[in-house]
Coordinates of C-alpha atoms and ligand atoms in Angstrom, one line a residue:
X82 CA 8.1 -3.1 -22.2
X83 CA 4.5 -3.4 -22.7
X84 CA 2.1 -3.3 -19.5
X85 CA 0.5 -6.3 -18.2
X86 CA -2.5 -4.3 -16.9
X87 CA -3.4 -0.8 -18.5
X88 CA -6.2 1.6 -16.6
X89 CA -6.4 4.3 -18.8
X90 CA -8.6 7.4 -17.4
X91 CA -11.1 5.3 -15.4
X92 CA -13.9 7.2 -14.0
X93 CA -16.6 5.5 -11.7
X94 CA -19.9 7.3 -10.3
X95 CA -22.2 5.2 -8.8
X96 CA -25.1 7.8 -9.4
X97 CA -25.1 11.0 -11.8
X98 CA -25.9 13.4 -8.9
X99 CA -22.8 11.9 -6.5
X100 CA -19.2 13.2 -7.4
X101 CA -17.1 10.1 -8.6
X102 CA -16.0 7.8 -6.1
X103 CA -13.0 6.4 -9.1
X104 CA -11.7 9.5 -11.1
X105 CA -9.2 9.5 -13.8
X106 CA -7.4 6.8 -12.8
X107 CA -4.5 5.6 -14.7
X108 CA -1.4 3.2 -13.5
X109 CA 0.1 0.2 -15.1
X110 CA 1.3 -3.0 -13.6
X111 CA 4.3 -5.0 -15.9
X112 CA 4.5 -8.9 -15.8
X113 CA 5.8 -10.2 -12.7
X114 CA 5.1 -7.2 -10.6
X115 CA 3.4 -6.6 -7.4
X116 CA 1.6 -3.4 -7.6
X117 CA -0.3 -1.8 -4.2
X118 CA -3.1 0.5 -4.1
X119 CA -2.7 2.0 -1.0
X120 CA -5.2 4.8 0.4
X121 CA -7.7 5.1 3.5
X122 CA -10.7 3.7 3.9
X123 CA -13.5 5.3 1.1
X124 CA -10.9 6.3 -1.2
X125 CA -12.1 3.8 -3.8
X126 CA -9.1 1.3 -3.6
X127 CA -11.9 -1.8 -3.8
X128 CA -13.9 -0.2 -6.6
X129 CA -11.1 -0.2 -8.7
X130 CA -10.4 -3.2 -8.0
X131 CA -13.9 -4.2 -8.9
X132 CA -13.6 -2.8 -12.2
X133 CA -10.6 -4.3 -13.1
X134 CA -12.4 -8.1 -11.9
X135 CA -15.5 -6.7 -14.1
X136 CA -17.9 -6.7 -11.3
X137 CA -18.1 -3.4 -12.0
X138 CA -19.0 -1.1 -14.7
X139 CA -16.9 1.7 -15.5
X140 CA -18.6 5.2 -16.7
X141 CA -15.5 6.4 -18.9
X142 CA -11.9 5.2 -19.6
X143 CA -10.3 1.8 -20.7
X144 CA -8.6 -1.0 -19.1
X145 CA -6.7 -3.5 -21.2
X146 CA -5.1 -6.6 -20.3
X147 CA -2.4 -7.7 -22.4
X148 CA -3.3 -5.5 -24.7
X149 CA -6.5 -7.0 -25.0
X150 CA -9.7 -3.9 -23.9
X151 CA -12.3 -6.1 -20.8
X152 CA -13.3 -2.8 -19.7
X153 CA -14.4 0.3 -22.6
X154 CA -16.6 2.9 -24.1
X155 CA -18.4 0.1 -26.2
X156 CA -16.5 -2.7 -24.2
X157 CA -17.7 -5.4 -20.7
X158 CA -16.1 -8.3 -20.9
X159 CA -17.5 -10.6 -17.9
X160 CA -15.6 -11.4 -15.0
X161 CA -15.9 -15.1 -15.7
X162 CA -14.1 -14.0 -18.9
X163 CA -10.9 -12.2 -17.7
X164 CA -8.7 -14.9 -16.7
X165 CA -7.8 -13.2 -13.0
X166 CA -7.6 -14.5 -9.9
X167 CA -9.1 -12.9 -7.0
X168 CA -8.5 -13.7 -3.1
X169 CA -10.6 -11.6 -0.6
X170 CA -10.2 -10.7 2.6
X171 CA -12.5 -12.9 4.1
X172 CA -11.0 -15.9 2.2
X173 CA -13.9 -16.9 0.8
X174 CA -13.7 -20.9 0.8
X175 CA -16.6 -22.7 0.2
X176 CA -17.4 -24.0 3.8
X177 CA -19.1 -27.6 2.5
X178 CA -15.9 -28.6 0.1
X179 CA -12.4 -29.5 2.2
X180 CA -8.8 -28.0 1.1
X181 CA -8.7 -29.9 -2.5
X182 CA -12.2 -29.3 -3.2
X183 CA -11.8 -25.8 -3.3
X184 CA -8.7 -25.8 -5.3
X185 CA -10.4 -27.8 -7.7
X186 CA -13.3 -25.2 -8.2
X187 CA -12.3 -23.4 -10.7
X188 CA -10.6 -26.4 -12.7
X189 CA -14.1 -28.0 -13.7
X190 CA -13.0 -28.3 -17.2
X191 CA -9.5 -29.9 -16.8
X192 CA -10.1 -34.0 -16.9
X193 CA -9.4 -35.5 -13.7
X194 CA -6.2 -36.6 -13.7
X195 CA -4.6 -33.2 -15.0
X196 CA -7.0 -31.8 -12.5
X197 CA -5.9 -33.2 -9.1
X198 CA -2.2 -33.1 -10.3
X199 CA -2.5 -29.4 -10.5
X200 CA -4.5 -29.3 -7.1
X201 CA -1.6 -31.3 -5.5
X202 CA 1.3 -28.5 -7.6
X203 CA -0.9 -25.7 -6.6
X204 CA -1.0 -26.9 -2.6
X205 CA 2.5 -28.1 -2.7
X206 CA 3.3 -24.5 -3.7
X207 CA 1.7 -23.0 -0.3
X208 CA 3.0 -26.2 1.8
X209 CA -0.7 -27.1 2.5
X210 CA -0.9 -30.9 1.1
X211 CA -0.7 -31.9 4.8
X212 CA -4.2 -30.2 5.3
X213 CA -5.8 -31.2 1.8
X214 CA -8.2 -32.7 3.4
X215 CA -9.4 -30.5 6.2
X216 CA -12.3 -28.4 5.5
X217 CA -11.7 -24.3 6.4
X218 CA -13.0 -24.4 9.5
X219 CA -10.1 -26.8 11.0
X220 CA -7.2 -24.1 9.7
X221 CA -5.9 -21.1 10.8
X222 CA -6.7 -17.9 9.4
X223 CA -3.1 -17.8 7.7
X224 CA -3.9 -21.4 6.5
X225 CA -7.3 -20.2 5.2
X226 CA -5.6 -17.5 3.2
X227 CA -2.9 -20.2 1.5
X228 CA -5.6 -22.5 0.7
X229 CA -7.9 -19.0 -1.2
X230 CA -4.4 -18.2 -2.5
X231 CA -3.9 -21.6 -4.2
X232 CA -7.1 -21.5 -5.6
X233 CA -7.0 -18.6 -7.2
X234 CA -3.8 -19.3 -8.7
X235 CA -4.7 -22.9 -10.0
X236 CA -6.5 -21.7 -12.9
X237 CA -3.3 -19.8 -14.2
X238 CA -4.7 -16.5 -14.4
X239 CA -2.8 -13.9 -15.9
X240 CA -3.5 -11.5 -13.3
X241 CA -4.5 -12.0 -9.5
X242 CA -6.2 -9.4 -7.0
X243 CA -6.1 -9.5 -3.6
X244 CA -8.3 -7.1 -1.1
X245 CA -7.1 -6.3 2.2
X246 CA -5.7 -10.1 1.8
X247 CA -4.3 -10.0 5.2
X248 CA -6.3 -7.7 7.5
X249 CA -8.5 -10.0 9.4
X250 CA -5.1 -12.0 10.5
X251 CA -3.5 -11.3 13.7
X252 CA -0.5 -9.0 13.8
X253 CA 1.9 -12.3 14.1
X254 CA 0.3 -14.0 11.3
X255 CA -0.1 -11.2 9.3
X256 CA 3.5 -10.8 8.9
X257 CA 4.4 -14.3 8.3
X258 CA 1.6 -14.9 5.9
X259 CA 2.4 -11.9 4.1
X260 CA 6.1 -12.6 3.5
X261 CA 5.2 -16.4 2.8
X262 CA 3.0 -15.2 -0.3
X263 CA 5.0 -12.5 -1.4
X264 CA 7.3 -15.5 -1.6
X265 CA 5.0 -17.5 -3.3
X266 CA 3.6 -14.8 -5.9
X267 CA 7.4 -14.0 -6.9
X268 CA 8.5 -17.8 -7.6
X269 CA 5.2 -18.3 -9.6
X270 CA 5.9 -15.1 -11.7
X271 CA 2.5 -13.9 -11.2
X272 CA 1.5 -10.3 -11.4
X273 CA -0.9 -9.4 -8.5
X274 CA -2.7 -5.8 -7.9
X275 CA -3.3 -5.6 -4.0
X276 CA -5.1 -2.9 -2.2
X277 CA -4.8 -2.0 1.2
X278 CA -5.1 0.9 4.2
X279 CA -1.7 -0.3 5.7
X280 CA 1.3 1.5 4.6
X281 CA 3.6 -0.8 5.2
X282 CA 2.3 -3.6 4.6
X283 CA 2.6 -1.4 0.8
X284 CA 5.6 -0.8 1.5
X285 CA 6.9 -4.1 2.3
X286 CA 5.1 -6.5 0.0
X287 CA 4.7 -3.9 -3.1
X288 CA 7.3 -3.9 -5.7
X289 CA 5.6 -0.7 -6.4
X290 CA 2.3 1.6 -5.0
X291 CA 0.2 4.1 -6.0
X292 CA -1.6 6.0 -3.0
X293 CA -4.7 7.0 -3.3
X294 CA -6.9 10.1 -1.9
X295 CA -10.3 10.4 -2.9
X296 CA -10.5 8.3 -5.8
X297 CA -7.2 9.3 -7.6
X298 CA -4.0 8.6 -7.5
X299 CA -1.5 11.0 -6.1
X300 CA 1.5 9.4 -6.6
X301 CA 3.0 6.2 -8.2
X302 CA 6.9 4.6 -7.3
X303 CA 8.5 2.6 -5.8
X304 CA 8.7 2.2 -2.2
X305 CA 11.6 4.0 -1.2
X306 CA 10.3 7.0 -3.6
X307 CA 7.1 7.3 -2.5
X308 CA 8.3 7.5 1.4
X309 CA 11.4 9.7 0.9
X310 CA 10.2 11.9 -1.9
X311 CA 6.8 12.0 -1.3
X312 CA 4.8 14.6 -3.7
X313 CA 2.0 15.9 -1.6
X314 CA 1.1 16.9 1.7
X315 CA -1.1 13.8 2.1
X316 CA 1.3 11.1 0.3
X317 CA 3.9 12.5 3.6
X318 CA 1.6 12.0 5.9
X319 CA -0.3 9.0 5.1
X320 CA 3.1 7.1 4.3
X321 CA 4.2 7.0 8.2
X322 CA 4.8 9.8 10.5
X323 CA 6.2 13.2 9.6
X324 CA 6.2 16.8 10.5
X325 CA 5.1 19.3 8.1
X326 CA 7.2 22.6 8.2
X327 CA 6.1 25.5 6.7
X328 CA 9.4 27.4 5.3
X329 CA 10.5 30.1 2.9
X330 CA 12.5 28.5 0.1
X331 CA 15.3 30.0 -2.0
X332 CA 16.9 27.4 -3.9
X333 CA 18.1 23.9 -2.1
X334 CA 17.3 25.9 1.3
X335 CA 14.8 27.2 3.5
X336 CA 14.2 29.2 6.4
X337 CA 11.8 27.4 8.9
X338 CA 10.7 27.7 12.5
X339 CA 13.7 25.0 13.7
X340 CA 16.3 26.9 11.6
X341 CA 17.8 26.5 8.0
X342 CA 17.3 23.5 6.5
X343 CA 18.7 21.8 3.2
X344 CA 14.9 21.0 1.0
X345 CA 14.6 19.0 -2.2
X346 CA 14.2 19.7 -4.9
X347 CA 14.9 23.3 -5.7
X348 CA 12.0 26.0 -4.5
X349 CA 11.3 29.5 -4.4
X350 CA 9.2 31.2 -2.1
X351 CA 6.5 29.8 0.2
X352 CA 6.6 26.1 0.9
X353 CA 5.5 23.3 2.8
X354 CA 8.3 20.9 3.8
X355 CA 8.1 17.2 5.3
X356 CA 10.6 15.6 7.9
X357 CA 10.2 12.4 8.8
X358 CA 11.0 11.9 12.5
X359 CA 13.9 9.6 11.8
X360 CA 15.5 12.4 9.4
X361 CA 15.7 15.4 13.1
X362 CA 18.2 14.7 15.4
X363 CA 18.3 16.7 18.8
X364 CA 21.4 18.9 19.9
X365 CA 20.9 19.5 23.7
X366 CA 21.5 23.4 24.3
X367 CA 22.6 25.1 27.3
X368 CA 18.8 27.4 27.0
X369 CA 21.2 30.7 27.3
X370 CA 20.4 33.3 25.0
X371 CA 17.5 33.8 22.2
X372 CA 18.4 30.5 20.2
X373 CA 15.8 30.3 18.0
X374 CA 14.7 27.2 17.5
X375 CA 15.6 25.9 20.7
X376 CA 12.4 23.4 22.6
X377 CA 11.7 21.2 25.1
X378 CA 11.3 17.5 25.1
X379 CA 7.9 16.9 26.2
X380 CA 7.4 13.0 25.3
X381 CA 10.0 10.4 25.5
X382 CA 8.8 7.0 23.9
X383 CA 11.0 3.9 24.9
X384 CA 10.1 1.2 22.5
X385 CA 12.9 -1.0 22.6
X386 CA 14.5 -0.8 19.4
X387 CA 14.1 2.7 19.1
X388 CA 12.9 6.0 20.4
X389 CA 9.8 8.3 20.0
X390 CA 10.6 11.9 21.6
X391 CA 8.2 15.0 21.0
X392 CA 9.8 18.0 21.0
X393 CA 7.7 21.7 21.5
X394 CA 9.1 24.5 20.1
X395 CA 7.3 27.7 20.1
X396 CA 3.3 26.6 19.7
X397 CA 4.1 23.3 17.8
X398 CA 5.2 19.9 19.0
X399 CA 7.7 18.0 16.6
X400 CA 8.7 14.2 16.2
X401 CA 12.0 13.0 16.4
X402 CA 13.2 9.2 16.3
X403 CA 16.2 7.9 17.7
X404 CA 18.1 5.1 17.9
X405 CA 17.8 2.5 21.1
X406 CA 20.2 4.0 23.3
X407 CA 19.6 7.9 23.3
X408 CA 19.7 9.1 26.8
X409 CA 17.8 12.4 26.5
X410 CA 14.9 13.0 29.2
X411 CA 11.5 14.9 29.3
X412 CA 12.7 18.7 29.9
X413 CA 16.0 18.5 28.2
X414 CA 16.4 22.0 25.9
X415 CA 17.3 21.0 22.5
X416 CA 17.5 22.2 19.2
X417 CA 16.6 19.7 16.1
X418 CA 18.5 19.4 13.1
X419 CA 17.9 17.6 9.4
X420 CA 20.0 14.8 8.4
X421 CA 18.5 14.4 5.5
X422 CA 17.0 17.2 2.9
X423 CA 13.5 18.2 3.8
X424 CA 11.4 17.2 1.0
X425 CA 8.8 19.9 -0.3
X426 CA 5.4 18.6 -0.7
X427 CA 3.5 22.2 -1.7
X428 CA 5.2 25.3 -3.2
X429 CA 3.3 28.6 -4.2
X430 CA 5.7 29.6 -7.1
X431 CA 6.9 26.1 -9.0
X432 CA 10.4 26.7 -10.2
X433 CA 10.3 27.7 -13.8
Ligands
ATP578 P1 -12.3 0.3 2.4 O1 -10.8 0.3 2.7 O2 -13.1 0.8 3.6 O3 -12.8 -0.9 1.8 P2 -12.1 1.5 -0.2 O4 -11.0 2.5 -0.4 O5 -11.9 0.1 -0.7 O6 -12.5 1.5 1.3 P3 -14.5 1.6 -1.8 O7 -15.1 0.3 -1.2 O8 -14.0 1.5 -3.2 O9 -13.4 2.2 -0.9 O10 -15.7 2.7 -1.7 C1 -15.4 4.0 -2.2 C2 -16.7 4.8 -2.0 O11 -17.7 4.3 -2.9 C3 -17.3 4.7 -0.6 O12 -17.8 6.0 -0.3 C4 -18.4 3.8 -0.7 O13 -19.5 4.1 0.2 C5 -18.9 4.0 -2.2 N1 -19.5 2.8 -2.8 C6 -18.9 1.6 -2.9 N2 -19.7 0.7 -3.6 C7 -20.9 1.4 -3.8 C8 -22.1 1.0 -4.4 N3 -22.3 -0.2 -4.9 N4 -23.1 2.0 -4.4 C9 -22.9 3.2 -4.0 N5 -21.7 3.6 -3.4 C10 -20.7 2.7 -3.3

């Protein structure tokens, strides 16, 4: 199948004697597909994005979409020429103009009568023709981002961006808001690159993610992949909370400072393993003898559904999650073990 969006090798340096703040870049995004840049703040998430609008030029590499080159060596095609749709994270909306004003903006050269009948499809779409004529100050921030959403996608681009499109909602809203146009995005078909510094909102609203450090791409996959087989150090840790064990592999095992554990894949040697806290579970022990591996639980974190504990062994605290109703208290001797495989994010001798 042929991508929707190609970024082939795209390199951005905003001046010669500053290291790149894009490098290399390449990922794909198919039609119909929500793709997530996910990264911290600086890594160059919006600057890609940038490049892919055409706001930006880049200083190598190509980006192509459907199969048509808007960003090359000899190539700029102007943003006004892309056909994409972009919503920021501010919304946006032209203050003066009310809900089917904006819409309309970017339908200028549709005759009227084609043009308000999309404005009304496009606002029946985010169930906001009850508000068309409100301007943005008299809607919520979730209604603000419907209303940038619908006109963005009234045009019919082929491809929409979104920055950080839900980050100045409140944590309420931005949940509701977020499934509502994952929702919406999926029914229209459209294909939508969204970047953002919240992991799961990636997780969640991504069909798939590629996180960024630095201004590349460590890893690309789906959701599910990229949280329980992450590839790096950083990809484990920036992707929700997990310990990092350093271990001494020998096939699908390892010896670590908790014990043996099961790691995937294969290794040999020196390696760094990740555990997410929901993977340990805690064996109490009776503290007799030189168990190693047996610690102390120094945190226990009642949240309702579930359960943060931290658990020091020797120098190091560990993270464990539980269910709801583990009864385990603050100074009970336990030893953890895996449930899962740990997954090895570094090795010193790869496999041959
Ligand atoms: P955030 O989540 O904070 O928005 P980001 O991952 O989107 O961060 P970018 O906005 O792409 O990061 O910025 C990446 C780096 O490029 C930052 O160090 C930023 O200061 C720098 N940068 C961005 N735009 C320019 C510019 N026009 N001139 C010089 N440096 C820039």
């Amino acid at each position: 199948m042929q991508p929707l969006l190609s970024i082939r090798n795209i390199t951005k340096r905003f001046a010669r004697n500053l290291p790149p703040v894009v490098e290399d870049l390449c990922f794909e995004v198919y039609a119909g597909e929500i793709f997530a840049l996910l990264g911290p703040s600086g890594c160059g998430k919006t600057t890609t994005l940038r490049l892919i609008a055409g706001f930006e030029r880049a200083n190598a590499g190509e980006i192509c979409v459907d199969g048509q080159c808007f960003e090359g060596a000899r190539t700029h095609l102007p943003p006004e020429a892309r056909d994409i749709g972009i919503v920021f994270q501010e919304y946006a909306l032209f203050p003066h103009l009310n809900v089917s004003q904006n819409v309309a903006f970017g339908l200028k050269k549709l005759p009227t009568k084609l043009r308000d009948e999309r404005v009304m499809t496009v606002l029946e779409m985010v169930s906001m023709t009850a508000f068309k004529d409100r301007k943005p100050h008299e809607l919520s921030g979730g209604q603000q981002q419907r209303v940038a959403l619908a006109r963005s996608i009234a045009p019919s681009p082929k491809l929409i961006l979104l920055d950080e499109p839900f980050s100045n909602l409140d944590a309420g809203m931005r949940h509701s808001t977020r499934e509502e146009i994952r929702t919406l995005l999926k029914e229209a078909g459209m294909s939508a690159v969204v970047v953002t510094h919240d992991q799961e909102e990636a997780l969640c609203f991504a069909d798939r993610l590629g996180v960024m450090s630095d201004g590349r791409i460590e890893q690309i996959g789906i959701p599910e992949t990229v949280y329980h087989r992450p590839q790096t150090p950083f990809v484990a840790d920036f992707l929700g909370a997990t310990n990092l064990i350093d271990g001494e592999a020998e096939g699908n095992c390892a010896e670590t400072p908790l014990g043996k554990f099961q790691i995937a894949p294969s290794a040999r040697g020196k390696v760094l393993l990740s555990i997410r806290p929901e993977h340990l579970v805690m064996v109490q022990s009776n503290g007799t003898g030189q168990n190693n591996g047996v610690g102390e639980i120094v945190m226990r974190d009642f949240k309702g559904h579930d359960l943060t504990y931290r658990v020091r062994i020797g120098t190091r605290n560990y993270v464990v999650q539980t269910d709801y109703c583990c009864p385990l208290q603050v100074g009970a001797q336990v030893t953890l073990q895996a449930v899962e495989p740990a997954v090895v994010v570094k090795q010193e001798e790869p496999l041959p």
